[in-house]
Tab-separated table of C-alpha atoms and ligand atoms in Angstrom:
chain	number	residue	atom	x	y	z
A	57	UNK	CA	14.314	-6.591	-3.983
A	58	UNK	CA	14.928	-3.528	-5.618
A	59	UNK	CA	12.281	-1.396	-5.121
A	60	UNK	CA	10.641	2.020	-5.456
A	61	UNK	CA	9.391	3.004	-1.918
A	62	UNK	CA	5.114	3.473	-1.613
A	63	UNK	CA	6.294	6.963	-0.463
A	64	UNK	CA	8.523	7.500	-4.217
A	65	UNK	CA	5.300	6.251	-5.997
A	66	UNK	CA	4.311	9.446	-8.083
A	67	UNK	CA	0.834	11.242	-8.084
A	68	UNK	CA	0.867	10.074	-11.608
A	69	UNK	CA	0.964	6.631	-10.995
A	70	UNK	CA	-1.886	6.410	-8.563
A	71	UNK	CA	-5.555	6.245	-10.243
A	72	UNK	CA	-7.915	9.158	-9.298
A	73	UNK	CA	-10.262	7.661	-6.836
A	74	UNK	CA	-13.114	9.021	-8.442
A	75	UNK	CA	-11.980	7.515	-11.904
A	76	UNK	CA	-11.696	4.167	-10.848
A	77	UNK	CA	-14.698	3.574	-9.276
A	78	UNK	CA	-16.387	5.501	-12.643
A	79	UNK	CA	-14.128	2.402	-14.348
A	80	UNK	CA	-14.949	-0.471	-12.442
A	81	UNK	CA	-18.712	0.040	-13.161
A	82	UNK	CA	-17.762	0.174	-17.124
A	83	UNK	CA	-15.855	-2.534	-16.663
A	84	UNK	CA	-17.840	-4.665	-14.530
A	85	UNK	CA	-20.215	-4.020	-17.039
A	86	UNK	CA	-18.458	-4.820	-20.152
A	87	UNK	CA	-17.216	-8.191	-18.564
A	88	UNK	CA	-20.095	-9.887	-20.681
A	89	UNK	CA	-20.440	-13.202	-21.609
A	90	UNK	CA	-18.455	-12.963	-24.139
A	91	UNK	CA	-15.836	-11.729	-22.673
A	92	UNK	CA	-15.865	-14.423	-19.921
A	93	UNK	CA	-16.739	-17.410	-22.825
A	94	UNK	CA	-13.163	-16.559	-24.288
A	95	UNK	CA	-11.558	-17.801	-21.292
A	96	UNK	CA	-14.093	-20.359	-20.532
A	97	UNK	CA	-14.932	-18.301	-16.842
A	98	UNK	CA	-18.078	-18.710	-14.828
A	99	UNK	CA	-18.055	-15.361	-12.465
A	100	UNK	CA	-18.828	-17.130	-9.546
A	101	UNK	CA	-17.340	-15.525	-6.229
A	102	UNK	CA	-17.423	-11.314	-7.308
A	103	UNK	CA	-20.014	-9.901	-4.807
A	104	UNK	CA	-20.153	-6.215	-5.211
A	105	UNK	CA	-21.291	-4.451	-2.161
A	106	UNK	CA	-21.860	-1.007	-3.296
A	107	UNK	CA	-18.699	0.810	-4.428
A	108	UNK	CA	-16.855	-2.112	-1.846
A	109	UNK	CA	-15.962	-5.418	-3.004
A	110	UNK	CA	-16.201	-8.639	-0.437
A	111	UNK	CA	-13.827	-10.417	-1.711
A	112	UNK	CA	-14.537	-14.232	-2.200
A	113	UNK	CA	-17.249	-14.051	-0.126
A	114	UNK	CA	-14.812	-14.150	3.025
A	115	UNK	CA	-15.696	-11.687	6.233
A	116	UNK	CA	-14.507	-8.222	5.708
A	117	UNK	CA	-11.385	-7.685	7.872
A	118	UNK	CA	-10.884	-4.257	7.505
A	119	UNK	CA	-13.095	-1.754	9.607
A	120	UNK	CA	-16.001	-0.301	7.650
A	121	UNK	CA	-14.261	2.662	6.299
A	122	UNK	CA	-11.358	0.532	4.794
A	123	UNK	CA	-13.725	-1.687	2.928
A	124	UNK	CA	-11.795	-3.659	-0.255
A	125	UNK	CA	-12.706	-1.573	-3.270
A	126	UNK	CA	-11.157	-3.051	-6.761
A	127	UNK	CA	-8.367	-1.363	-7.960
A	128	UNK	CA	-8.140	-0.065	-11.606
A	129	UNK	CA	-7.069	-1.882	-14.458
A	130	UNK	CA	-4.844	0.682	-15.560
A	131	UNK	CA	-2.917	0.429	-12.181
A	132	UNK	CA	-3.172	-3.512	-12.067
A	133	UNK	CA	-1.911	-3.830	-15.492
A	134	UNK	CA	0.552	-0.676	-15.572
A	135	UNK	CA	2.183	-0.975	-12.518
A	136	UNK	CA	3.943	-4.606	-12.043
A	137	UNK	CA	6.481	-6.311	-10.611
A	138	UNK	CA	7.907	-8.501	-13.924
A	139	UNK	CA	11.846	-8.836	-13.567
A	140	UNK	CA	11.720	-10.448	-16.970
A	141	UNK	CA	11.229	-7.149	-17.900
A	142	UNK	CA	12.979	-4.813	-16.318
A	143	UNK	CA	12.912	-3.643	-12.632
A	144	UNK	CA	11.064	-0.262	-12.531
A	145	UNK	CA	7.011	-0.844	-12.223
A	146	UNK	CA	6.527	1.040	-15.630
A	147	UNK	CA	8.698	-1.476	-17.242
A	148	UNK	CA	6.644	-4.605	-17.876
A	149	UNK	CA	3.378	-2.696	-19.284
A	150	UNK	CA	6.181	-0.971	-21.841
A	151	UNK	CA	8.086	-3.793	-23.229
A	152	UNK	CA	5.895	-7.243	-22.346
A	153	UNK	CA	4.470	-6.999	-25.697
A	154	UNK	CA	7.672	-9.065	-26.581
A	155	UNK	CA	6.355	-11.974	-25.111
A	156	UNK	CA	4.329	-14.839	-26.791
A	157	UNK	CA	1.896	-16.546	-24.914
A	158	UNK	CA	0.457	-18.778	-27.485
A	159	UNK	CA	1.749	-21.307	-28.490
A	160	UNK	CA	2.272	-22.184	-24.574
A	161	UNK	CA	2.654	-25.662	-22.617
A	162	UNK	CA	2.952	-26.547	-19.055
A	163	UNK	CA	4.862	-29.124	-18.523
A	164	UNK	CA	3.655	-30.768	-15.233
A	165	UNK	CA	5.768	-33.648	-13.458
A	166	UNK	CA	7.847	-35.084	-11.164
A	167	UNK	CA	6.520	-37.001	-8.607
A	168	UNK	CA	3.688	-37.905	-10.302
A	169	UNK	CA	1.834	-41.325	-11.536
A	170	UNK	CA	0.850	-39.449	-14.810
A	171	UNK	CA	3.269	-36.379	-15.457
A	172	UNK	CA	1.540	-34.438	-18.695
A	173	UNK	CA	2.525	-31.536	-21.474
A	174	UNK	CA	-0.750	-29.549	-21.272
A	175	UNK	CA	-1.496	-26.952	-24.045
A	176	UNK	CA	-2.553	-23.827	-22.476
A	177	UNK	CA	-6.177	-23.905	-24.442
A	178	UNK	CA	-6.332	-27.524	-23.041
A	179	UNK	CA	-5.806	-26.320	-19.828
A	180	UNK	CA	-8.323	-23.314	-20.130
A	181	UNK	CA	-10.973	-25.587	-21.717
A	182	UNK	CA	-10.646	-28.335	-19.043
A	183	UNK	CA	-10.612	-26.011	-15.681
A	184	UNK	CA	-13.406	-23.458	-16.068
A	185	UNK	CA	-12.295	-20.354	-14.273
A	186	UNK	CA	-14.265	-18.851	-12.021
A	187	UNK	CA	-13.827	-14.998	-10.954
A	188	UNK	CA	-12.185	-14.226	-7.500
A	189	UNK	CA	-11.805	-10.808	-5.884
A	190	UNK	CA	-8.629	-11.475	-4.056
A	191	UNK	CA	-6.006	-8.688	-2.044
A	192	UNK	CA	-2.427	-8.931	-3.315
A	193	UNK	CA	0.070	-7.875	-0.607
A	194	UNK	CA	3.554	-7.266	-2.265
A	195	UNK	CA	6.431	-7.600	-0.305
A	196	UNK	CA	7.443	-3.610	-0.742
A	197	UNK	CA	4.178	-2.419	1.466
A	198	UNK	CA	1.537	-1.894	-0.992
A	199	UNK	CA	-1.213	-3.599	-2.147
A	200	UNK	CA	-3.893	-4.396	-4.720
A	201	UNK	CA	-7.507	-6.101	-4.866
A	202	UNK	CA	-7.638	-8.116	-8.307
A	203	UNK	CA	-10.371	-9.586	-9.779
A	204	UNK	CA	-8.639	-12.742	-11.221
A	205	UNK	CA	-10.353	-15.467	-13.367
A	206	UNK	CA	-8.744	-18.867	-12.754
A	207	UNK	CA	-9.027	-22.087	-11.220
A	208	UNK	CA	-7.642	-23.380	-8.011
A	209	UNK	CA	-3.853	-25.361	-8.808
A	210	UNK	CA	-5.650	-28.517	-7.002
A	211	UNK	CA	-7.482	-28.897	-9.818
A	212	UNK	CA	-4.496	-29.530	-12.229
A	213	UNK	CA	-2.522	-31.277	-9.562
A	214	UNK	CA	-5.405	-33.891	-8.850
A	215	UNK	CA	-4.977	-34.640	-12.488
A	216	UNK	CA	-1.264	-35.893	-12.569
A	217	UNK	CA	-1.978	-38.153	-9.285
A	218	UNK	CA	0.752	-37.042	-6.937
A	219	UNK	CA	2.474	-39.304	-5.126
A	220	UNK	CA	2.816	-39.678	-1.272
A	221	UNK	CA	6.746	-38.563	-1.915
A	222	UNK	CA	5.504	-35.391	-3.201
A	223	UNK	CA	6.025	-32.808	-0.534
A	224	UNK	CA	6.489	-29.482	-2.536
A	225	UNK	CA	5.784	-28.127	-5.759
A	226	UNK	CA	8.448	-26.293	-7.349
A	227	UNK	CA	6.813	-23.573	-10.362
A	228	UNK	CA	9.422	-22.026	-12.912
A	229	UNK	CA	9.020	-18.908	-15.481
A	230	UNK	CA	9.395	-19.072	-18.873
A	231	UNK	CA	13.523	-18.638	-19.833
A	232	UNK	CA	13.832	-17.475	-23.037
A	233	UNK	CA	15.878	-13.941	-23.255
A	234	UNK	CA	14.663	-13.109	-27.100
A	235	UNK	CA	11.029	-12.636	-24.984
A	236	UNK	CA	12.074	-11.420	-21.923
A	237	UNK	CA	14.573	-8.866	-22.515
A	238	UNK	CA	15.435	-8.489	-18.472
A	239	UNK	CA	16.840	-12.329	-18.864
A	240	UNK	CA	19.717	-10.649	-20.570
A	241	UNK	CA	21.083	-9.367	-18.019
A	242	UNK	CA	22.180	-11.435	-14.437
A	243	UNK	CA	19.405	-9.284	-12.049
A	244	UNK	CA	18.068	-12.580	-11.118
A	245	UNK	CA	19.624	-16.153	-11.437
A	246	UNK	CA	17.025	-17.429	-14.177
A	247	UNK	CA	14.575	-18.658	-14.800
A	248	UNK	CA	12.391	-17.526	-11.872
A	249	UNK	CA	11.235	-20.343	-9.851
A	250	UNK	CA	9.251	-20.458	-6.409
A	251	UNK	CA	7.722	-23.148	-4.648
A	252	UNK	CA	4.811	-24.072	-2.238
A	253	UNK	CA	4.767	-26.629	0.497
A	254	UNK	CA	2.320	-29.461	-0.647
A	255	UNK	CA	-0.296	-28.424	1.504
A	256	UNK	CA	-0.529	-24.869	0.303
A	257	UNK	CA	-0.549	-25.739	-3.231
A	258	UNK	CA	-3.648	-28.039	-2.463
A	259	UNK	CA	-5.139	-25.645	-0.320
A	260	UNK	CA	-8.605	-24.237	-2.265
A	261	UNK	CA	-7.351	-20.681	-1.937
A	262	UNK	CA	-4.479	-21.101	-4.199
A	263	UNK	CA	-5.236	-20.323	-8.029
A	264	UNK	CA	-4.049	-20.691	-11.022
A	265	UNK	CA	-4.778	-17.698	-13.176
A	266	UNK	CA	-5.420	-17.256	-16.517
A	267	UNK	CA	-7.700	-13.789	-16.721
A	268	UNK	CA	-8.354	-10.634	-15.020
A	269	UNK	CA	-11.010	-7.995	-14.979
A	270	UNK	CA	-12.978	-10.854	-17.315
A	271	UNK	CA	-10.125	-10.382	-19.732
A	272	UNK	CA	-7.174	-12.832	-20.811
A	273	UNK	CA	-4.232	-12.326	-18.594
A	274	UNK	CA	-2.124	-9.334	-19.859
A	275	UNK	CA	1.476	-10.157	-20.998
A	276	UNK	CA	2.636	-7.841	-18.138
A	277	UNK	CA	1.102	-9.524	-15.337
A	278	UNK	CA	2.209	-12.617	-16.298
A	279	UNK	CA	0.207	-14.532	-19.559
A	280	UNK	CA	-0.834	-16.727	-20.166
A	281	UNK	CA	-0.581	-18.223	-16.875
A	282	UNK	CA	0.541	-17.568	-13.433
A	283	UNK	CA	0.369	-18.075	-9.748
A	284	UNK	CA	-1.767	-16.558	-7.122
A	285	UNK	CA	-1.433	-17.490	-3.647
A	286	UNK	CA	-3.411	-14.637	-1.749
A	287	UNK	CA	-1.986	-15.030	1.949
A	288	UNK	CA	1.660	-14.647	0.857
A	289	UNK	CA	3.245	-11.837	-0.454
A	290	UNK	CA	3.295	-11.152	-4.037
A	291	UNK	CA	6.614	-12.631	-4.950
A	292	UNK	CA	5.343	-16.050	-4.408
A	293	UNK	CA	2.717	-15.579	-7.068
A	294	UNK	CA	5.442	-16.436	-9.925
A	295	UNK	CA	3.844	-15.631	-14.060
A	296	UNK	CA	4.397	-17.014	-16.788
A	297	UNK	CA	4.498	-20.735	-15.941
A	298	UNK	CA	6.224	-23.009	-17.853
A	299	UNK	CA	6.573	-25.839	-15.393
A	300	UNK	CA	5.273	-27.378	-12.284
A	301	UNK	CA	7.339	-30.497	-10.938
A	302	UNK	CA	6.587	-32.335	-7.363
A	303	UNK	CA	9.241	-32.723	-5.230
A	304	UNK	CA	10.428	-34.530	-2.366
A	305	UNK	CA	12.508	-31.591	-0.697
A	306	UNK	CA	12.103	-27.771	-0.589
A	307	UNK	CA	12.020	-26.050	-4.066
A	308	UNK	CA	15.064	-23.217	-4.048
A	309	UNK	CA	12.753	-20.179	-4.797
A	310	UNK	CA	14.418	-17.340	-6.566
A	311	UNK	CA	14.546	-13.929	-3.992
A	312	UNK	CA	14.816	-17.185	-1.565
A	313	UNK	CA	18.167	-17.826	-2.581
A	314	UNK	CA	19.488	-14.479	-3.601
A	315	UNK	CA	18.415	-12.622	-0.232
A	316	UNK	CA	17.544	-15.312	2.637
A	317	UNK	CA	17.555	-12.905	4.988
A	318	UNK	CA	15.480	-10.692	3.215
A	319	UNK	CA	12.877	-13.243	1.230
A	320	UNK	CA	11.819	-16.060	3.351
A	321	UNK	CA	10.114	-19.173	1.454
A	322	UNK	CA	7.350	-19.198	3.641
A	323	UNK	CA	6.632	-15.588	2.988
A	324	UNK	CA	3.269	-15.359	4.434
A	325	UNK	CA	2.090	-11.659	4.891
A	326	UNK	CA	2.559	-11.331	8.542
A	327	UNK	CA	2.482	-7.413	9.741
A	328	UNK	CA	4.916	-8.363	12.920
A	329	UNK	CA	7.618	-10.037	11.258
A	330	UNK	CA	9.030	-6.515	9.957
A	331	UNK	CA	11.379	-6.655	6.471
A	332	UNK	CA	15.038	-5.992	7.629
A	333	UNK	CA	14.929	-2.471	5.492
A	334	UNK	CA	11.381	-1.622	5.962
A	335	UNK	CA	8.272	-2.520	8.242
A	336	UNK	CA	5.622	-4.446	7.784
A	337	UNK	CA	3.065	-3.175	9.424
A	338	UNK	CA	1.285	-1.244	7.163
A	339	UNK	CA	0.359	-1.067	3.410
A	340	UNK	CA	-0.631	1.684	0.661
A	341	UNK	CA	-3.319	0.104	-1.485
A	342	UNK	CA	-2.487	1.358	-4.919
A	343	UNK	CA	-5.239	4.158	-5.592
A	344	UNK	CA	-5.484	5.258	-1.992
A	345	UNK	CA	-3.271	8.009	-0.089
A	346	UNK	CA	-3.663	6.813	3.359
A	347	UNK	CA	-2.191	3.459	4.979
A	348	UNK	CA	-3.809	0.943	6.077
A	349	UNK	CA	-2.565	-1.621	8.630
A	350	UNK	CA	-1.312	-5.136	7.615
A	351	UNK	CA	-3.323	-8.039	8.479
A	352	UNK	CA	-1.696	-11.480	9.517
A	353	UNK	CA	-2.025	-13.787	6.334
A	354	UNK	CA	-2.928	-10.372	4.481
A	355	UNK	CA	-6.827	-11.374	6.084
A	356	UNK	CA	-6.969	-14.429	4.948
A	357	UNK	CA	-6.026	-16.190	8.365
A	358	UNK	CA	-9.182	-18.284	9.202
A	359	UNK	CA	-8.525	-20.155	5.646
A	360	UNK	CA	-5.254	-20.595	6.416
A	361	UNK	CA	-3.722	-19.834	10.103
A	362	UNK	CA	-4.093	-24.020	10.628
A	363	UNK	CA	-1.232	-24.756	8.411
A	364	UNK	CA	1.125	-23.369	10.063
A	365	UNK	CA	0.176	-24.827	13.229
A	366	UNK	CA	3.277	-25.492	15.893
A	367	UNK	CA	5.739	-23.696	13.452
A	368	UNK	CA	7.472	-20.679	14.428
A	369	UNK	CA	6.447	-17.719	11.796
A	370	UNK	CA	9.130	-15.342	13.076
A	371	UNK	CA	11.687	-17.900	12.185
A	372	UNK	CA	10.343	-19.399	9.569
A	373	UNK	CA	9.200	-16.558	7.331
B	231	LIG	N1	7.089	-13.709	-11.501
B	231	LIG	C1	8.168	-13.633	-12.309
B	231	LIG	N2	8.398	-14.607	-13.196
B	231	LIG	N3	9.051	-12.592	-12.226
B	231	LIG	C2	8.881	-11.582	-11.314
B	231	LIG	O1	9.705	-10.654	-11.271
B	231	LIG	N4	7.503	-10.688	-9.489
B	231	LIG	C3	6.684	-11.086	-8.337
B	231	LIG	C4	5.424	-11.840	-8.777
B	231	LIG	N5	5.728	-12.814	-9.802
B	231	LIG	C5	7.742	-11.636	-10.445
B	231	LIG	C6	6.840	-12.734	-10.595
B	231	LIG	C7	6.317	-9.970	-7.478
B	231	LIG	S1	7.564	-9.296	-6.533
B	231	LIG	C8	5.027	-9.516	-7.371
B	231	LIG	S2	4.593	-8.334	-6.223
B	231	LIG	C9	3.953	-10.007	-8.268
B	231	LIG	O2	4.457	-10.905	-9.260
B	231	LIG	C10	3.315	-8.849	-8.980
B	231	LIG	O3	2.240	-9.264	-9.762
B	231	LIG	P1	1.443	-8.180	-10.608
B	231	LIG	O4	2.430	-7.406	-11.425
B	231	LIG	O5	0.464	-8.960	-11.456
B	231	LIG	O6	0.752	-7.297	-9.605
């Protein structure tokens, strides 16, 4: 991945501590209602422990001191990883205005009994999103904590009736170069695809997301919807979705394919399986100075450690 080293990240770029937490109460606060109504959200999991957040109501991993605290949404929205838009972190808050979220369908199918063409305000009227505090770990050693609105994928996936053949789900971007200016030139192969393993994609941590911060999802982080999968690193949490299809073999994901050795398609956050160019076993969460260390399945690993029972994580990464 080309990428700008935590260590290159300017002053600039990294919220005043003080500022954000000054934010978050103003914006905590303005997430009325209203606000939520638009996207048809019920906060459900936020629990605000002072200025610390708990997120989804899991056990705190992190020693007191390094408690989750929500990171601005100034950095969250201006400082992205959005290929489709160029590949410096400034580049998708400047130019995703280009893209058109409405009108927007998701074509879901494949193995299925009942593949569908959902509209997108179908989809946001029929799954009521909840909020969820979750920690994204990207791939390049820093980190976030998000409050996304959005619905777990099982949800939508339930609805189509897969079939017993389905054994991955296979997700893929939006491909249309007059939107996405970054499609016009060959970074990537596109569209952007990735993929889950069946189990994962059923699994109640993994969301669909629509909203964040109580707001409709911005352009830049991937509108109108997108992927979170909160024990993986970030790549796997693909925006934009135009497509989910069930499939019988493993979906080729995109950094997958371009860098194998770099971009494995498990890519679960795991601080001892270091990156060949960089380690792993440490983060800077965006807002903070210091590091903080990694934790296996970015913290996440009583929800999930089971599924990857009797499989080697070192080799399959
Ligand atoms: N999805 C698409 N379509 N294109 C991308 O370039 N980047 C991924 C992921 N989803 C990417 C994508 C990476 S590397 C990360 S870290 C996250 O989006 C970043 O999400 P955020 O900008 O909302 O923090």
């Amino acid at each position: 991945m080309l990428i700008k080293r935590p260590d290159d990240i300017k002053s600039s770029e990294i919220t005043d501590e003080r500022l954000y937490y000054d934010r978050r109460k103003f914006i905590l606060a303005a997430t009325g209602v209203g606000a939520l109504a638009a996207v048809g959200a019920s906060v459900s999991w936020l629990r605000a422990t002072g200025e610390g957040v708990d997120p989804v109501g899991l056990s705190t991993p992190f020693a007191e001191d390094e408690e989750d605290v929500l990171t601005s949404y100034e950095s969250i929205t201006g400082y992205n990883n959005f290929y489709e838009f160029g590949t410096d972190k400034l580049d998708p808050s400047k130019h995703a205005h280009t893209l058109k979220p409405r009108p927007w369908t998701v074509a879901v199918e494949g193995e299925v009994n009942k593949p569908q063409l959902f509209d997108i305000d179908d989809i946001i009227k029929s799954f009521p999103s909840e909020e969820r505090v979750y920690r994204l770990r990207c791939v390049e050693a820093w980190s976030m904590v998000i409050p996304w609105l959005g619905f777990p994928l099982k949800d939508l996936l339930d609805r189509v009736e897969p079939t017993s053949r389905a054994k991955f789900v296979e997700f893929t971007t939006l491909y249309d170069p007059e939107q996405m200016r970054g499609q016009k030139r060959a970074i990537l192969p596109w569209p952007y695809v990735e993929g889950l393993r069946m189990d994962e994609a059923m699994h109640p941590l993994t969301l669909l997301s629509v909203g964040l911060y109580g707001k409709m999802l911005p352009n830049q982080n991937g509108a109108p919807i997108r992927l979170v999968v909160p024990w993986k690193y970030g790549f796997k949490s693909i925006k934009s979705i135009v497509r989910i299809r069930l499939v019988r073999e493993e979906p080729a994901a995109t950094w997958n394919v371009v860098a194998p050795g770099e971009y494995g398609f498990y890519a679960n956050v795991n601080p001892n399986v270091d990156h060949p160019r960089w380690s792993q076993k440490r983060e800077r969460r965006i807002g903070e100075f210091r590091k903080r260390p990694t934790l296996a399945f970015n913290g996440y690993g009583d929800e999930v450690a089971h599924l990857y029972e009797g499989m080697d994580l070192t080799k399959l990464y």
